[in-house]
Amino acid sequence: MKSLLGGKGANLAEMASIGLSVPPGLTISTEACEEYRENGNQLPSGLWDEVLDGLGAVEQDMGAALGDPSRPLLLSVRSGAAISMPGMMDTVLNLGLNDEVVAGLAARSGERFAYDSYRRFLDMFGNVVCDERITPFPHTLVFMCILRWYR
């Protein structure tokens, strides 16, 4: 199963199959990823509909919705491979945050948590997806956050 789902996907599927508590999610197969690359970064036929169906199931299970400021669903996007490669695979956390959603999250969870989560999302998305460093001075940013939040 690892060759089809990657190590993380296979392990999560195994844990769910034996009744362990696993957060709802979906896994895109390595075959679909290979087909995507082979076809010039075009999604395989039917994959987008499968992703939307899976997302709908996650939204229903979580009682939250992607893009809904009052019930925000935040996703973690993790890459995987059949063999373990610690530190080599990219991750994007807090997918689902935007200017509107972060305001709703701040109202529910506090500004500090919400805006730090948004900053982390923008940093990861820029670095992983766009291959751009959005935070060119991370130490300066951390220092500024400490000054603002710990007064």
Short mmCIF file of C-alpha atoms in Angstrom, two decimals:
data_model
loop_
_atom_site.label_atom_id
_atom_site.label_comp_id
_atom_site.label_asym_id
_atom_site.label_seq_id
_atom_site.Cartn_x
_atom_site.Cartn_y
_atom_site.Cartn_z
CA MET A 1 0.00 0.00 0.00
CA LYS A 2 2.97 2.36 0.62
CA SER A 3 3.82 2.37 -3.08
CA LEU A 4 0.28 3.58 -3.86
CA LEU A 5 -0.38 5.99 -0.96
CA GLY A 6 3.09 6.88 0.29
CA GLY A 7 4.22 6.09 3.82
CA LYS A 8 2.03 8.64 5.62
CA GLY A 9 -1.07 7.84 3.59
CA ALA A 10 -0.63 4.09 4.02
CA ASN A 11 -0.02 4.40 7.76
CA LEU A 12 -3.09 6.61 8.24
CA ALA A 13 -5.22 4.18 6.21
CA GLU A 14 -3.91 1.26 8.28
CA MET A 15 -4.63 3.03 11.57
CA ALA A 16 -8.16 3.90 10.43
CA SER A 17 -8.78 0.31 9.29
CA ILE A 18 -7.96 -1.07 12.76
CA GLY A 19 -10.22 1.44 14.48
CA LEU A 20 -7.74 4.01 15.75
CA SER A 21 -8.88 7.62 15.84
CA VAL A 22 -7.55 9.36 12.73
CA PRO A 23 -8.56 12.86 11.65
CA PRO A 24 -10.65 12.89 8.48
CA GLY A 25 -8.72 13.49 5.30
CA LEU A 26 -7.97 12.26 1.84
CA THR A 27 -4.91 10.91 0.08
CA ILE A 28 -4.00 11.43 -3.55
CA SER A 29 -2.30 8.33 -4.91
CA THR A 30 1.25 8.26 -6.18
CA GLU A 31 -0.19 7.07 -9.51
CA ALA A 32 -2.26 10.26 -9.80
CA CYS A 33 0.81 12.35 -8.94
CA GLU A 34 2.90 10.56 -11.57
CA GLU A 35 0.16 11.05 -14.17
CA TYR A 36 -0.02 14.75 -13.24
CA ARG A 37 3.72 15.19 -13.85
CA GLU A 38 3.73 13.10 -17.04
CA ASN A 39 0.87 15.17 -18.49
CA GLY A 40 2.56 18.56 -18.10
CA ASN A 41 1.09 19.34 -14.67
CA GLN A 42 -2.48 18.67 -15.78
CA LEU A 43 -4.79 16.89 -13.34
CA PRO A 44 -5.80 13.39 -14.40
CA SER A 45 -9.36 13.08 -15.63
CA GLY A 46 -11.80 12.83 -12.73
CA LEU A 47 -9.25 13.63 -10.01
CA TRP A 48 -10.62 17.09 -9.24
CA ASP A 49 -14.11 15.67 -8.72
CA GLU A 50 -12.66 13.02 -6.39
CA VAL A 51 -10.82 15.70 -4.41
CA LEU A 52 -14.02 17.77 -4.11
CA ASP A 53 -15.96 14.69 -2.94
CA GLY A 54 -13.27 13.94 -0.35
CA LEU A 55 -13.23 17.55 0.79
CA GLY A 56 -17.00 17.48 1.17
CA ALA A 57 -16.72 14.41 3.39
CA VAL A 58 -14.04 16.10 5.52
CA GLU A 59 -16.19 19.23 5.84
CA GLN A 60 -19.17 17.14 6.93
CA ASP A 61 -17.11 15.14 9.45
CA MET A 62 -15.54 18.28 10.92
CA GLY A 63 -18.65 20.49 10.88
CA ALA A 64 -16.56 23.16 9.17
CA ALA A 65 -16.18 24.46 5.64
CA LEU A 66 -13.27 25.62 3.55
CA GLY A 67 -13.55 29.40 3.17
CA ASP A 68 -16.24 29.86 5.85
CA PRO A 69 -15.15 32.56 8.36
CA SER A 70 -17.67 31.39 10.96
CA ARG A 71 -16.74 27.68 10.72
CA PRO A 72 -13.27 27.65 9.17
CA LEU A 73 -11.76 24.38 7.99
CA LEU A 74 -7.98 24.47 7.99
CA LEU A 75 -6.14 21.71 6.18
CA SER A 76 -2.63 20.32 6.33
CA VAL A 77 -1.19 19.31 2.96
CA ARG A 78 1.62 16.83 3.38
CA SER A 79 3.68 15.07 0.77
CA GLY A 80 4.77 11.49 1.19
CA ALA A 81 6.78 8.76 -0.44
CA ALA A 82 7.00 5.00 -0.19
CA ILE A 83 10.22 5.34 1.81
CA SER A 84 10.81 7.66 4.75
CA MET A 85 12.75 10.84 3.95
CA PRO A 86 12.67 13.01 7.10
CA GLY A 87 13.01 16.70 6.34
CA MET A 88 12.90 16.17 2.58
CA MET A 89 9.17 16.35 1.93
CA ASP A 90 7.26 19.61 1.91
CA THR A 91 4.25 20.55 4.03
CA VAL A 92 1.73 23.38 3.87
CA LEU A 93 -0.26 23.99 7.06
CA ASN A 94 -3.39 26.08 7.59
CA LEU A 95 -4.62 25.84 4.00
CA GLY A 96 -7.98 27.58 4.03
CA LEU A 97 -6.91 30.85 5.59
CA ASN A 98 -7.40 34.08 3.67
CA ASP A 99 -8.09 37.66 4.76
CA GLU A 100 -11.77 37.00 5.44
CA VAL A 101 -11.35 33.63 7.14
CA VAL A 102 -8.50 34.83 9.37
CA ALA A 103 -10.73 37.63 10.68
CA GLY A 104 -13.38 35.05 11.60
CA LEU A 105 -10.77 32.82 13.20
CA ALA A 106 -9.41 35.78 15.19
CA ALA A 107 -12.90 36.49 16.53
CA ARG A 108 -13.17 32.88 17.74
CA SER A 109 -9.61 32.07 18.79
CA GLY A 110 -7.86 35.38 19.35
CA GLU A 111 -5.76 37.56 17.10
CA ARG A 112 -2.42 36.19 18.16
CA PHE A 113 -3.26 32.61 17.20
CA ALA A 114 -5.12 33.55 14.03
CA TYR A 115 -2.58 35.93 12.55
CA ASP A 116 0.40 33.78 13.46
CA SER A 117 -1.34 30.85 11.74
CA TYR A 118 -1.94 33.03 8.68
CA ARG A 119 1.68 34.17 8.64
CA ARG A 120 2.83 30.56 8.79
CA PHE A 121 0.46 29.59 5.97
CA LEU A 122 1.68 32.43 3.74
CA ASP A 123 5.30 31.55 4.46
CA MET A 124 4.82 27.84 3.71
CA PHE A 125 2.64 28.43 0.65
CA GLY A 126 5.09 30.92 -0.80
CA ASN A 127 8.05 28.67 -0.14
CA VAL A 128 6.55 25.31 -1.15
CA VAL A 129 4.01 26.15 -3.84
CA CYS A 130 5.41 29.35 -5.37
CA ASP A 131 9.08 28.63 -4.65
CA GLU A 132 9.39 32.12 -3.16
CA ARG A 133 10.49 33.19 0.28
CA ILE A 134 7.76 35.49 1.59
CA THR A 135 9.53 36.00 4.92
CA PRO A 136 13.01 37.20 3.98
CA PHE A 137 13.90 38.16 7.54
CA PRO A 138 12.39 35.49 9.80
CA HIS A 139 14.44 36.49 12.85
CA THR A 140 13.29 40.11 12.54
CA LEU A 141 9.69 38.92 12.22
CA VAL A 142 9.98 36.73 15.30
CA PHE A 143 11.49 39.62 17.27
CA MET A 144 8.68 41.96 16.18
CA CYS A 145 6.06 39.36 17.15
CA ILE A 146 7.63 38.93 20.57
CA LEU A 147 7.65 42.68 21.15
CA ARG A 148 4.01 43.03 20.11
CA TRP A 149 2.50 39.98 21.78
CA TYR A 150 4.42 39.69 25.02
CA ARG A 151 4.08 43.24 26.31
#
